[in-house]
Coordinates of N, CA and C in Angstrom, one line a residue:
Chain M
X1 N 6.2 1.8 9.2 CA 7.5 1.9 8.5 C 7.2 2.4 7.1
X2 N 8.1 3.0 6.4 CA 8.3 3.9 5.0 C 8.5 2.8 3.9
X3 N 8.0 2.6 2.9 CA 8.9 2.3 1.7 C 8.6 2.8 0.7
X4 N 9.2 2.6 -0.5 CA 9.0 2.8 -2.1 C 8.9 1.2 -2.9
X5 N 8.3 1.9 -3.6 CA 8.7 1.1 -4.6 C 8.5 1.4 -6.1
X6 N 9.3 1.1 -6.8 CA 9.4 1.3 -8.1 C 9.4 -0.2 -9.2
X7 N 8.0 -0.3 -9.5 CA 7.8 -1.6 -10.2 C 8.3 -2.4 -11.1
X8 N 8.7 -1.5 -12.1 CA 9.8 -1.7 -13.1 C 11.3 -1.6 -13.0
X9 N 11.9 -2.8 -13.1 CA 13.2 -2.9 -12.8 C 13.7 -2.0 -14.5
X10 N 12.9 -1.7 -14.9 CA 13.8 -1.4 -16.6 C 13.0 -1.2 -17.2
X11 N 12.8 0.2 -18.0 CA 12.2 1.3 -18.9 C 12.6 1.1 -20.3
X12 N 12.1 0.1 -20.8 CA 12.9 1.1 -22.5 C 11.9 2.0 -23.3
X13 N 12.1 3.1 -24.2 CA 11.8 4.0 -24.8 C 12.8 4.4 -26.2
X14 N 11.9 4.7 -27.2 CA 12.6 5.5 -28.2 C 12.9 6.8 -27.9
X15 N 14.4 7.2 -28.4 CA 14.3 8.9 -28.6 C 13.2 9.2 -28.9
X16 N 12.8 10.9 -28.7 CA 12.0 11.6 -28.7 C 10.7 11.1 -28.4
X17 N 10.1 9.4 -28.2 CA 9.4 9.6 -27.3 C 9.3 9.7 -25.7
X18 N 7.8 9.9 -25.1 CA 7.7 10.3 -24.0 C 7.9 9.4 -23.1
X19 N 8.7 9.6 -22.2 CA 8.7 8.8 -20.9 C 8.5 8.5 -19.6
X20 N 8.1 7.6 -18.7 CA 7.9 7.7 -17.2 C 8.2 6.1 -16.6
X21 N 8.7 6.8 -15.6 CA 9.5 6.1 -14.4 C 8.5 5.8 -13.2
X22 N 8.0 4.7 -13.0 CA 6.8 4.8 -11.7 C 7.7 4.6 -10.1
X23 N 7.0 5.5 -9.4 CA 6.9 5.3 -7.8 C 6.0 5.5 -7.5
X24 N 6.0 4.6 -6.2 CA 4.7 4.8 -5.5 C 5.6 4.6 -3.9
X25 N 4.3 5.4 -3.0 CA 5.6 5.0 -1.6 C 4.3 4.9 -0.5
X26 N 4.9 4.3 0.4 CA 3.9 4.4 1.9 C 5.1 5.0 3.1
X27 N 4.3 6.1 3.8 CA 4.8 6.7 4.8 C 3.7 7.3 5.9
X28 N 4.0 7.0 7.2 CA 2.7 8.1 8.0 C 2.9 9.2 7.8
X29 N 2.0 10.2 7.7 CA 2.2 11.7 7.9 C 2.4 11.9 6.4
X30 N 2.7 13.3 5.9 CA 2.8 13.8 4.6 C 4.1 13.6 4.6
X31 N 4.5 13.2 3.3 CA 5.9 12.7 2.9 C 6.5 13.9 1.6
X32 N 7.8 13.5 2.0 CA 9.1 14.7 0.8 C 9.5 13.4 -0.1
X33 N 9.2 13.8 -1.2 CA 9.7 12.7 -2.2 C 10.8 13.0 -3.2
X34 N 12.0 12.3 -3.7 CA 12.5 12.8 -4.1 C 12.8 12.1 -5.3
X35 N 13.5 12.6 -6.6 CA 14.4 11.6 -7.5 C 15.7 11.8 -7.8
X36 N 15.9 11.0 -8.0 CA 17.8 11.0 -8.2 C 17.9 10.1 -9.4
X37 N 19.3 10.3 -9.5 CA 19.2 9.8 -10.8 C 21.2 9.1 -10.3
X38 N 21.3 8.1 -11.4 CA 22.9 7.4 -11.4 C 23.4 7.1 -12.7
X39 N 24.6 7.8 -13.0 CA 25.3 6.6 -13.9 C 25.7 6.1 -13.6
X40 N 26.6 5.1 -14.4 CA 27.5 4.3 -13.9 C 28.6 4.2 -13.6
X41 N 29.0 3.9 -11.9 CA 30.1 3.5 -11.5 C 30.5 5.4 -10.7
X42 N 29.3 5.9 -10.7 CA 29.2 7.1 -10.1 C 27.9 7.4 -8.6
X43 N 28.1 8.4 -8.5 CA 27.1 8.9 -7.2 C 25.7 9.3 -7.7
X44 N 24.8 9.6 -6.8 CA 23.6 9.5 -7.0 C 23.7 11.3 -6.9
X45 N 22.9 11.7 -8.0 CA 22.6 12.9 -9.0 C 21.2 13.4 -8.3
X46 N 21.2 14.5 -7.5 CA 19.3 14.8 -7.6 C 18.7 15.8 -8.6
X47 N 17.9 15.0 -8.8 CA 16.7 15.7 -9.9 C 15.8 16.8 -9.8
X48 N 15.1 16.4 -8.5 CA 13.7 17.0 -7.9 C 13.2 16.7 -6.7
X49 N 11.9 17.7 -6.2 CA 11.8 17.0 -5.1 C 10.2 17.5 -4.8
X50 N 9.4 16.9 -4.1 CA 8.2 17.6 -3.9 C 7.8 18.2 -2.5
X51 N 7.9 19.1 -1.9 CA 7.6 19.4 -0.5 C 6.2 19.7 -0.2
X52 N 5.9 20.8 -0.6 CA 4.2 20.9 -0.4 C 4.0 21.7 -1.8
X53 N 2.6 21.9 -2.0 CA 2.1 23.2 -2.7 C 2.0 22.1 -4.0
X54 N 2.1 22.7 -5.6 CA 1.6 22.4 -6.8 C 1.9 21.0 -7.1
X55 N 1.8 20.0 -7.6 CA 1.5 18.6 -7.7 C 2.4 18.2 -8.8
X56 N 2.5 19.2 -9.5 CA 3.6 19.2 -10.5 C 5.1 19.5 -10.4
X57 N 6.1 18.9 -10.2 CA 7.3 19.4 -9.8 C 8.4 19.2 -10.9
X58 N 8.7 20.6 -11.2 CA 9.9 20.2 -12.4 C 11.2 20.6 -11.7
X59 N 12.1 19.3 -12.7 CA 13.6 19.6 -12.1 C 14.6 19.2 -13.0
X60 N 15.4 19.1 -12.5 CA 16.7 19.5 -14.0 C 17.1 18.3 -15.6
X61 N 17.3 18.7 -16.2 CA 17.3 18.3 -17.7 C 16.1 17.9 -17.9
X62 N 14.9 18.7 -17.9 CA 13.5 18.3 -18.4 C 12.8 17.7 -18.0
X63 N 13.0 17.0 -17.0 CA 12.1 16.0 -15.9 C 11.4 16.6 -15.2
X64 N 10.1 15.9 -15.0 CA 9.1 16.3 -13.7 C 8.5 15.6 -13.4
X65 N 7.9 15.4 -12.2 CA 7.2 14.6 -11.5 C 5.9 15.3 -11.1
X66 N 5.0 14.1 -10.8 CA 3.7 14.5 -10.6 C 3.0 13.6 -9.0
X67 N 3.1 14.5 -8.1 CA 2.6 14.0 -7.2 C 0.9 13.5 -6.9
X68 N 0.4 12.6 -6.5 CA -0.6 12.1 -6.9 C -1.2 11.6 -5.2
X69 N -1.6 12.5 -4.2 CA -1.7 11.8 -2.6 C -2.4 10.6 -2.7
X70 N -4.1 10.8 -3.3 CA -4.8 9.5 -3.5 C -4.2 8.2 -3.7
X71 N -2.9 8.4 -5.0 CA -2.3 7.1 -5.3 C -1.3 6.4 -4.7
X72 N -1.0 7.3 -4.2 CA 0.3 7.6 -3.4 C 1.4 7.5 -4.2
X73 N 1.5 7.9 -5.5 CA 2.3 8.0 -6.5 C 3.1 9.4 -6.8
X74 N 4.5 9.5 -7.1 CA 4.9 10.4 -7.9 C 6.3 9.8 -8.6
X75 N 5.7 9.9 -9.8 CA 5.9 9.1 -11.3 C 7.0 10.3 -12.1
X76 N 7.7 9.7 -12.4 CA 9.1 10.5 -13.2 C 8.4 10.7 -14.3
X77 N 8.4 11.8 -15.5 CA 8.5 11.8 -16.6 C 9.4 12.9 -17.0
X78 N 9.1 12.6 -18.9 CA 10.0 14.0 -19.4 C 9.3 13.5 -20.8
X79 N 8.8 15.0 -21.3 CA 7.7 15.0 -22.7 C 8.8 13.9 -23.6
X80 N 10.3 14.7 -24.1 CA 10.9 13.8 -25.2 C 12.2 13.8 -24.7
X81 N 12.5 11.9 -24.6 CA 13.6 11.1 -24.2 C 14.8 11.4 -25.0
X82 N 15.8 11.5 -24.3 CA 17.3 11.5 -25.1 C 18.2 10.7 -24.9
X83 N 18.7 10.1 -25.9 CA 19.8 8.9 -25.4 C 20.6 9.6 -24.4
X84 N 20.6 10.3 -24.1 CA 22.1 10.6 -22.8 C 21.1 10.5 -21.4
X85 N 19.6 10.6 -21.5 CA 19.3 9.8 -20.3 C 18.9 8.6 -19.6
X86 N 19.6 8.0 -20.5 CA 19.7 6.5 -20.3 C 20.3 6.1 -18.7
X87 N 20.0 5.8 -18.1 CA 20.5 6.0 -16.8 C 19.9 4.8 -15.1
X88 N 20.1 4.8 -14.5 CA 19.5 4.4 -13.1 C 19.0 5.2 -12.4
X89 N 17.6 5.1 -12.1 CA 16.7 6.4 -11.3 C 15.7 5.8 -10.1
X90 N 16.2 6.3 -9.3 CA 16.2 6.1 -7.8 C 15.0 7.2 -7.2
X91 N 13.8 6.8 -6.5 CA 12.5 7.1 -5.8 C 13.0 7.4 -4.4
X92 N 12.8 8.4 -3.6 CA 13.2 8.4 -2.4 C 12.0 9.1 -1.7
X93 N 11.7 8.2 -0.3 CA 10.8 9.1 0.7 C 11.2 9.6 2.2
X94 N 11.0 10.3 2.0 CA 10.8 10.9 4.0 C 9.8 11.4 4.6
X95 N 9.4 11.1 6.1 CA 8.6 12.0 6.4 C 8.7 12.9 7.0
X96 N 7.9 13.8 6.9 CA 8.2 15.3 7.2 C 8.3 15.8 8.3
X97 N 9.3 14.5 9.5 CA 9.5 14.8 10.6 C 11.0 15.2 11.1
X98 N 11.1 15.8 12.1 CA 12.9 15.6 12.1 C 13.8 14.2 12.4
X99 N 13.1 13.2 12.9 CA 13.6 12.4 12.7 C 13.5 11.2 11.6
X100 N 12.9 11.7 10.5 CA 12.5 10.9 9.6 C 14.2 10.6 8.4
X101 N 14.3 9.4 8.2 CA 15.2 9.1 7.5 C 14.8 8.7 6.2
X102 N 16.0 8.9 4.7 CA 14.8 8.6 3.4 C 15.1 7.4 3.3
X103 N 14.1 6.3 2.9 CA 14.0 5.4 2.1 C 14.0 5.3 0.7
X104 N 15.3 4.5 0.1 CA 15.3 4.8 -1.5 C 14.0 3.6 -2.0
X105 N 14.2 3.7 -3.5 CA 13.5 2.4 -4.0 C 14.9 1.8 -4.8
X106 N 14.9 0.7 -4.9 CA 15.5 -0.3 -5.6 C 16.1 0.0 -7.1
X107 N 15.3 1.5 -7.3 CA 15.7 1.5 -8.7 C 15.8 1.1 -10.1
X108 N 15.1 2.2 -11.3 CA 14.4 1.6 -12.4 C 15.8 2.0 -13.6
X109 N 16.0 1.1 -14.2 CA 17.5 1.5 -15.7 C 16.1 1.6 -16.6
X110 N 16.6 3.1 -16.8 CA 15.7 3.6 -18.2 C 17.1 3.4 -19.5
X111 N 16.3 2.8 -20.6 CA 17.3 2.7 -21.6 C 16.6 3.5 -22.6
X112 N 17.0 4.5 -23.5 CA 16.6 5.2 -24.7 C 17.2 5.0 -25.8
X113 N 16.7 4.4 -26.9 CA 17.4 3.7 -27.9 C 17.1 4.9 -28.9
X114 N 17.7 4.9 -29.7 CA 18.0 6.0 -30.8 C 16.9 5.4 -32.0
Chain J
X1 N 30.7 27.0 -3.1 CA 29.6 26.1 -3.0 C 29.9 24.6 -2.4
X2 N 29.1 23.8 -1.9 CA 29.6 22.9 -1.2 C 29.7 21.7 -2.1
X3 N 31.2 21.2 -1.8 CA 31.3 19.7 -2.4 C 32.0 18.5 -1.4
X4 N 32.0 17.4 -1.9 CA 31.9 16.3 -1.6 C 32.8 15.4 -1.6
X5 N 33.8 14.9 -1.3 CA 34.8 14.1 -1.7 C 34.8 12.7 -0.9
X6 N 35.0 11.8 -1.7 CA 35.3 10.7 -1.6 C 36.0 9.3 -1.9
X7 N 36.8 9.2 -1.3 CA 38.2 8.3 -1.5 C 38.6 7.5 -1.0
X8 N 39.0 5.6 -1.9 CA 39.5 6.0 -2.8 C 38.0 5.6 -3.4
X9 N 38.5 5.6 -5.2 CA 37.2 5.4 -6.1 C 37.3 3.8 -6.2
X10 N 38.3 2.8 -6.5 CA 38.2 1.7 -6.0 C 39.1 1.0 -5.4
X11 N 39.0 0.2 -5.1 CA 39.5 -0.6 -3.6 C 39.8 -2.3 -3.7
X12 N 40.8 -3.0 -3.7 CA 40.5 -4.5 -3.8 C 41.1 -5.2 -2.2
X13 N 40.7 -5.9 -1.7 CA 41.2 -5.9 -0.4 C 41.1 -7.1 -0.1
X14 N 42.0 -8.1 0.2 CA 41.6 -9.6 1.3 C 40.7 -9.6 1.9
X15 N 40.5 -11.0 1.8 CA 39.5 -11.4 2.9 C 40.1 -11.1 4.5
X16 N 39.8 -10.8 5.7 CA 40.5 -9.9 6.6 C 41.3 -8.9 7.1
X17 N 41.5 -8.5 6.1 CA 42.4 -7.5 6.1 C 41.0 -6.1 6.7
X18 N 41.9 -5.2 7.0 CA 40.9 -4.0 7.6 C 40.5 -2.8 6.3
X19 N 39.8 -2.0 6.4 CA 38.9 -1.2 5.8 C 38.9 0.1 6.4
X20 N 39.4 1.5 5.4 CA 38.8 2.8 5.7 C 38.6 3.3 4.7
X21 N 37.4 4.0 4.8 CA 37.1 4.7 3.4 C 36.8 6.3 4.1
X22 N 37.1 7.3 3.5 CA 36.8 8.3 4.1 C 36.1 9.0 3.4
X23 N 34.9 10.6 3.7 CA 34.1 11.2 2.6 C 34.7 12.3 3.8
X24 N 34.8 13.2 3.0 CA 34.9 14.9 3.6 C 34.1 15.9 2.5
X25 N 33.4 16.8 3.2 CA 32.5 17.8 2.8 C 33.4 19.2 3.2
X26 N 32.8 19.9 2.1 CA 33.7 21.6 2.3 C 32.5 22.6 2.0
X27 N 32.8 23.4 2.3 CA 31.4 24.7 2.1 C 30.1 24.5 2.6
X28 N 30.7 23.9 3.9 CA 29.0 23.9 4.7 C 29.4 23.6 6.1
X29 N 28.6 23.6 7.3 CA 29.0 23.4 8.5 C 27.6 22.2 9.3
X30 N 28.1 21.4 10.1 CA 27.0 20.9 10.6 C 26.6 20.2 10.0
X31 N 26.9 19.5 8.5 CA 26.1 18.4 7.7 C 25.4 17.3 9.0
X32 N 24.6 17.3 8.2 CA 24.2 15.6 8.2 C 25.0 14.8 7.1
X33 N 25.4 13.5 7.5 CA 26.1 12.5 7.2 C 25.9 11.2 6.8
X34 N 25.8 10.6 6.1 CA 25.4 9.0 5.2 C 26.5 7.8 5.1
X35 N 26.5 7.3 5.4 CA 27.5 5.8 4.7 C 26.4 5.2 4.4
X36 N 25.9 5.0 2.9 CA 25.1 3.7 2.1 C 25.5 2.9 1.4
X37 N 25.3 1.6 1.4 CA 25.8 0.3 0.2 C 24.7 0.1 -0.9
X38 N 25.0 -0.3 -1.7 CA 24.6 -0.4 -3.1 C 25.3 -2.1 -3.8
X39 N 24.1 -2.6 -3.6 CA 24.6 -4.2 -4.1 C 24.6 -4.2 -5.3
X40 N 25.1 -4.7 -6.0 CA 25.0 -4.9 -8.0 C 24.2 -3.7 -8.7
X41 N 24.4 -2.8 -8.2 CA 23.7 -1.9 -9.0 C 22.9 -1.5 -8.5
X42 N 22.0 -2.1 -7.7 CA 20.3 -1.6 -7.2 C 20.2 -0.2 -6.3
X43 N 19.2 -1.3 -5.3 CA 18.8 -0.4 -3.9 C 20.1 -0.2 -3.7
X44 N 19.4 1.2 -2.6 CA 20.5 1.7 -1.7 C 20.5 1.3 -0.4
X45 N 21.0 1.3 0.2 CA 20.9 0.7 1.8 C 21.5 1.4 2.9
X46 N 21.5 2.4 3.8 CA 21.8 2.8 4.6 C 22.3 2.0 5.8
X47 N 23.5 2.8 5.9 CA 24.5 1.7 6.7 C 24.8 2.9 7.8
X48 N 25.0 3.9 8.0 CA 24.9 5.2 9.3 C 24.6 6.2 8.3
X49 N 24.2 6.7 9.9 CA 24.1 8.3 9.6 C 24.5 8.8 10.8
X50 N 25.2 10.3 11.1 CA 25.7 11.3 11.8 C 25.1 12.5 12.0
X51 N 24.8 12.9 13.0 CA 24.0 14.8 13.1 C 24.8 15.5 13.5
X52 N 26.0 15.1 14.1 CA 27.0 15.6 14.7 C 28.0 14.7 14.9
X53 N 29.5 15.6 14.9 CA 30.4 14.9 15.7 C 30.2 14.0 16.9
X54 N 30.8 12.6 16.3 CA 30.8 11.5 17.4 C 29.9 10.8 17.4
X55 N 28.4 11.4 16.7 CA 27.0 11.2 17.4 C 26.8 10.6 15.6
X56 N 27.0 8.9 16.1 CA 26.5 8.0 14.9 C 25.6 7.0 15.3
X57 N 24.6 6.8 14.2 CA 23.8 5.9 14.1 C 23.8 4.7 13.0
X58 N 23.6 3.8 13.7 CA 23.8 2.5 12.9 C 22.7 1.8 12.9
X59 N 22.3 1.6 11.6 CA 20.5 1.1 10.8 C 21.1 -0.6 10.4
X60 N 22.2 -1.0 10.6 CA 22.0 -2.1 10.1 C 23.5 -3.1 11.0
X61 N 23.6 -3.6 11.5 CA 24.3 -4.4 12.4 C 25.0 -5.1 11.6
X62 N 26.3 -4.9 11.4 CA 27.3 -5.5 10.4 C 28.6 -5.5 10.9
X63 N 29.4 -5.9 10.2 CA 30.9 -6.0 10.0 C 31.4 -4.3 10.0
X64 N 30.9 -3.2 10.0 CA 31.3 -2.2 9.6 C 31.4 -1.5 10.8
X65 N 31.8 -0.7 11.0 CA 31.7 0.8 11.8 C 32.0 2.1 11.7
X66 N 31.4 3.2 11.8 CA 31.8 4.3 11.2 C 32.0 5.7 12.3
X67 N 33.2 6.3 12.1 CA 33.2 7.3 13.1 C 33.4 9.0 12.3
X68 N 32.9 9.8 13.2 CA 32.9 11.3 12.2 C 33.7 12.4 13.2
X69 N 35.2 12.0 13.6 CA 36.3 12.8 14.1 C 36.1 14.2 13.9
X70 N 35.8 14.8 12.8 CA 35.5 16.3 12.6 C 34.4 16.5 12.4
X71 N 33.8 17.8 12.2 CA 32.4 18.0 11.6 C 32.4 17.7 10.2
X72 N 33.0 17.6 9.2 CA 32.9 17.5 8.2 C 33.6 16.1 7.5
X73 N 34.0 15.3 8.5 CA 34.8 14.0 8.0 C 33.7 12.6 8.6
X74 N 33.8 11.5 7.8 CA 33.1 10.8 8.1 C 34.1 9.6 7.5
X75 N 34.4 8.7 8.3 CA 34.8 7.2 8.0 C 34.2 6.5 8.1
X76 N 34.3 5.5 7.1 CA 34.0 3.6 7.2 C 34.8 2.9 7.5
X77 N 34.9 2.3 8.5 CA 36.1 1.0 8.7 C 35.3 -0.1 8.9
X78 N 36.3 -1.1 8.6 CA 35.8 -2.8 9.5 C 37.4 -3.1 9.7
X79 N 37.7 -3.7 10.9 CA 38.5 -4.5 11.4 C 38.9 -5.6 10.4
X80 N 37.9 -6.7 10.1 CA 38.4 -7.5 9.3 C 37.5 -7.9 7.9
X81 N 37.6 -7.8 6.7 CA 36.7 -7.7 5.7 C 36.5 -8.9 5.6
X82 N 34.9 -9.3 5.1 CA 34.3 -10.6 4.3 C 34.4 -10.2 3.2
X83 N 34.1 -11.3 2.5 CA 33.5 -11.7 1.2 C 32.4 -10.5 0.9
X84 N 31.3 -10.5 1.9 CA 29.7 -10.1 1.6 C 30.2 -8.3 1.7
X85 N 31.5 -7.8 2.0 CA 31.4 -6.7 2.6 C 31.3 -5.9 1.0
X86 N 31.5 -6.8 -0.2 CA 32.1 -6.0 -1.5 C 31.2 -5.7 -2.5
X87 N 31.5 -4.2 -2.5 CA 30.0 -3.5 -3.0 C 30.4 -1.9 -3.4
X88 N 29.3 -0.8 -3.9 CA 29.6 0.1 -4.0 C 28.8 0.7 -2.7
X89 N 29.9 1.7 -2.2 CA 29.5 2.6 -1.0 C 29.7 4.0 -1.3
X90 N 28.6 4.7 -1.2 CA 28.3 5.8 -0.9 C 28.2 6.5 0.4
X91 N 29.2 7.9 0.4 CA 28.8 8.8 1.5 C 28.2 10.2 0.6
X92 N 27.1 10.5 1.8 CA 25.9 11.5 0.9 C 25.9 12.8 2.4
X93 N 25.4 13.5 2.1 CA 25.4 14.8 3.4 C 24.1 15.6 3.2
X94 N 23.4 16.4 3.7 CA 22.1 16.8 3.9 C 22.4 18.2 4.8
X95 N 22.1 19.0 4.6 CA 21.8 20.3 5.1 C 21.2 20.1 6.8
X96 N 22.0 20.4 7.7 CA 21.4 20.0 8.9 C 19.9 20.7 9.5
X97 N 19.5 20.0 10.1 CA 18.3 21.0 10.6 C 17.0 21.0 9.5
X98 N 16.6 20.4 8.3 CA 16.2 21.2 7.4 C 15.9 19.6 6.8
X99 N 14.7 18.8 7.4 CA 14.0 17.6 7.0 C 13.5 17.4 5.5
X100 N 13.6 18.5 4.2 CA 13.3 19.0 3.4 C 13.9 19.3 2.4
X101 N 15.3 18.6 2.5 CA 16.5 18.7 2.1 C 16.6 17.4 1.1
X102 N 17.1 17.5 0.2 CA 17.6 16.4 -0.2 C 19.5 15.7 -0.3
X103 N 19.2 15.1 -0.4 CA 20.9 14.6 -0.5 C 21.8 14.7 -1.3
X104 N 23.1 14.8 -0.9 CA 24.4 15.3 -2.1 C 25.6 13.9 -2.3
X105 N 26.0 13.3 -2.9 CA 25.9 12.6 -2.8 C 28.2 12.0 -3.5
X106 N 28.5 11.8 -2.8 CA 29.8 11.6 -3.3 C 30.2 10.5 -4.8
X107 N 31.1 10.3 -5.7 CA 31.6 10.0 -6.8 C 30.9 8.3 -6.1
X108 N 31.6 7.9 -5.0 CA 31.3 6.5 -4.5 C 32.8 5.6 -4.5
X109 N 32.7 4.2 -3.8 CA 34.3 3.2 -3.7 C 33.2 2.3 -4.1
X110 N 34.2 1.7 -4.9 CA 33.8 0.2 -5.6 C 35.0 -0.2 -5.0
X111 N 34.4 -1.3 -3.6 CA 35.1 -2.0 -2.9 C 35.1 -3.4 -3.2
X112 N 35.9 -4.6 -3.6 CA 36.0 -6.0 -4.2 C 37.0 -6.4 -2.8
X113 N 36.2 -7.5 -2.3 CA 36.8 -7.9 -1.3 C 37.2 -9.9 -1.9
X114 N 38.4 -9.8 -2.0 CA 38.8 -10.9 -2.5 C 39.3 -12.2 -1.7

């Protein structure tokens, strides 16, 4: 069976410093990982996603993830935090089969204080 | 480009009383299909999925049921609501065929079952 998990229920950070969001996941086979992002009282937003090839994956409003197979990690960051992404961010896996379904993680509230 | 709709945005409903929520997709054909719950904010939880008309799967044995009358429509019902049924639900859609995909994801119903 698949899961994530994301250890930190809650990130805080200052503006402009740097930030990261942990996942780590277990899946057989080589896994699609993805992030998503939520505000409040809204639908889940995708970010990024890693399929195969470079270990580094950037995706929208300055975020990128770094896939890591050894650790089996791929960890959210973004060089410098902005209060407007203060938000709920959601870890997702699949495996890279057709019948593979994603498992989210439980989800980390990053807060960025000014 | 394809979007997502989903209605209503929230919902207060008796305890027994019945339940439909509907999500419809436009500018695509063949989705794949989601109904997920979201308890107090967290994890997500997948409650069906669809690959086609008619052709639904159910990950978690509940009070709910869900049917997808067109290619592009997908309902939530339950016959008679609990207490436990009251939550935020998301319907999300996926590019069919294409395990590599990530998910799109509707506004959401904040459903309060009273």
């Amino acid at each position: 069976a698949q899961s994530v998990a994301q250890p930190e229920d809650q990130v805080n950070v200052a503006e402009g410093n740097p930030l990261t969001v942990k996942c780590t996941y277990s899946v057989s086979g080589n896994p699609y990982l993805f992030w998503y992002v939520q505000y409040p009282n809204r639908g889940l937003q995708f970010l990024l996603k890693y399929i195969t090839g470079d270990n580094l994956v950037k995706g929208s409003y300055g975020f990128e993830a770094e896939f890591n197979k050894s650790q089996t990690s791929f960890h959210l960051k973004k060089p410098s935090a902005l209060v407007s992404d203060s938000a709920l961010y959601f870890c997702a896996v699949r495996p890279n089969t057709n019948a593979g379904k994603s498992t989210f993680g439980d989800g980390t509230t990053l807060t960025v204080k000014p | 480009s394809q979007t997502i709709h989903q209605w209503p945005a929230t919902l207060v409903q008796p305890v027994g009383s019945p339940l439909s929520l509907e999500c419809t997709v436009e500018g695509t054909s063949n989705p794949n299909l989601y109904w997920y719950r979201q308890a107090a904010g967290r994890g997500l939880q997948l409650l069906f999925y669809s690959v086609g008309i008619g052709q639904i799967s159910s990950e978690v044995p509940q009070n709910l049921s869900a049917s997808r009358p067109q290619d592009r429509q997908f309902i939530l019902s339950s016959k008679k609501l609990l207490l436990s049924d009251s939550g935020f639900y998301l319907c999300a859609w996926s590019k069919p065929d294409r395990v590599n995909t990530e998910a799109f994801f509707g506004q959401g119903t904040r459903l309060t079952v009273v």
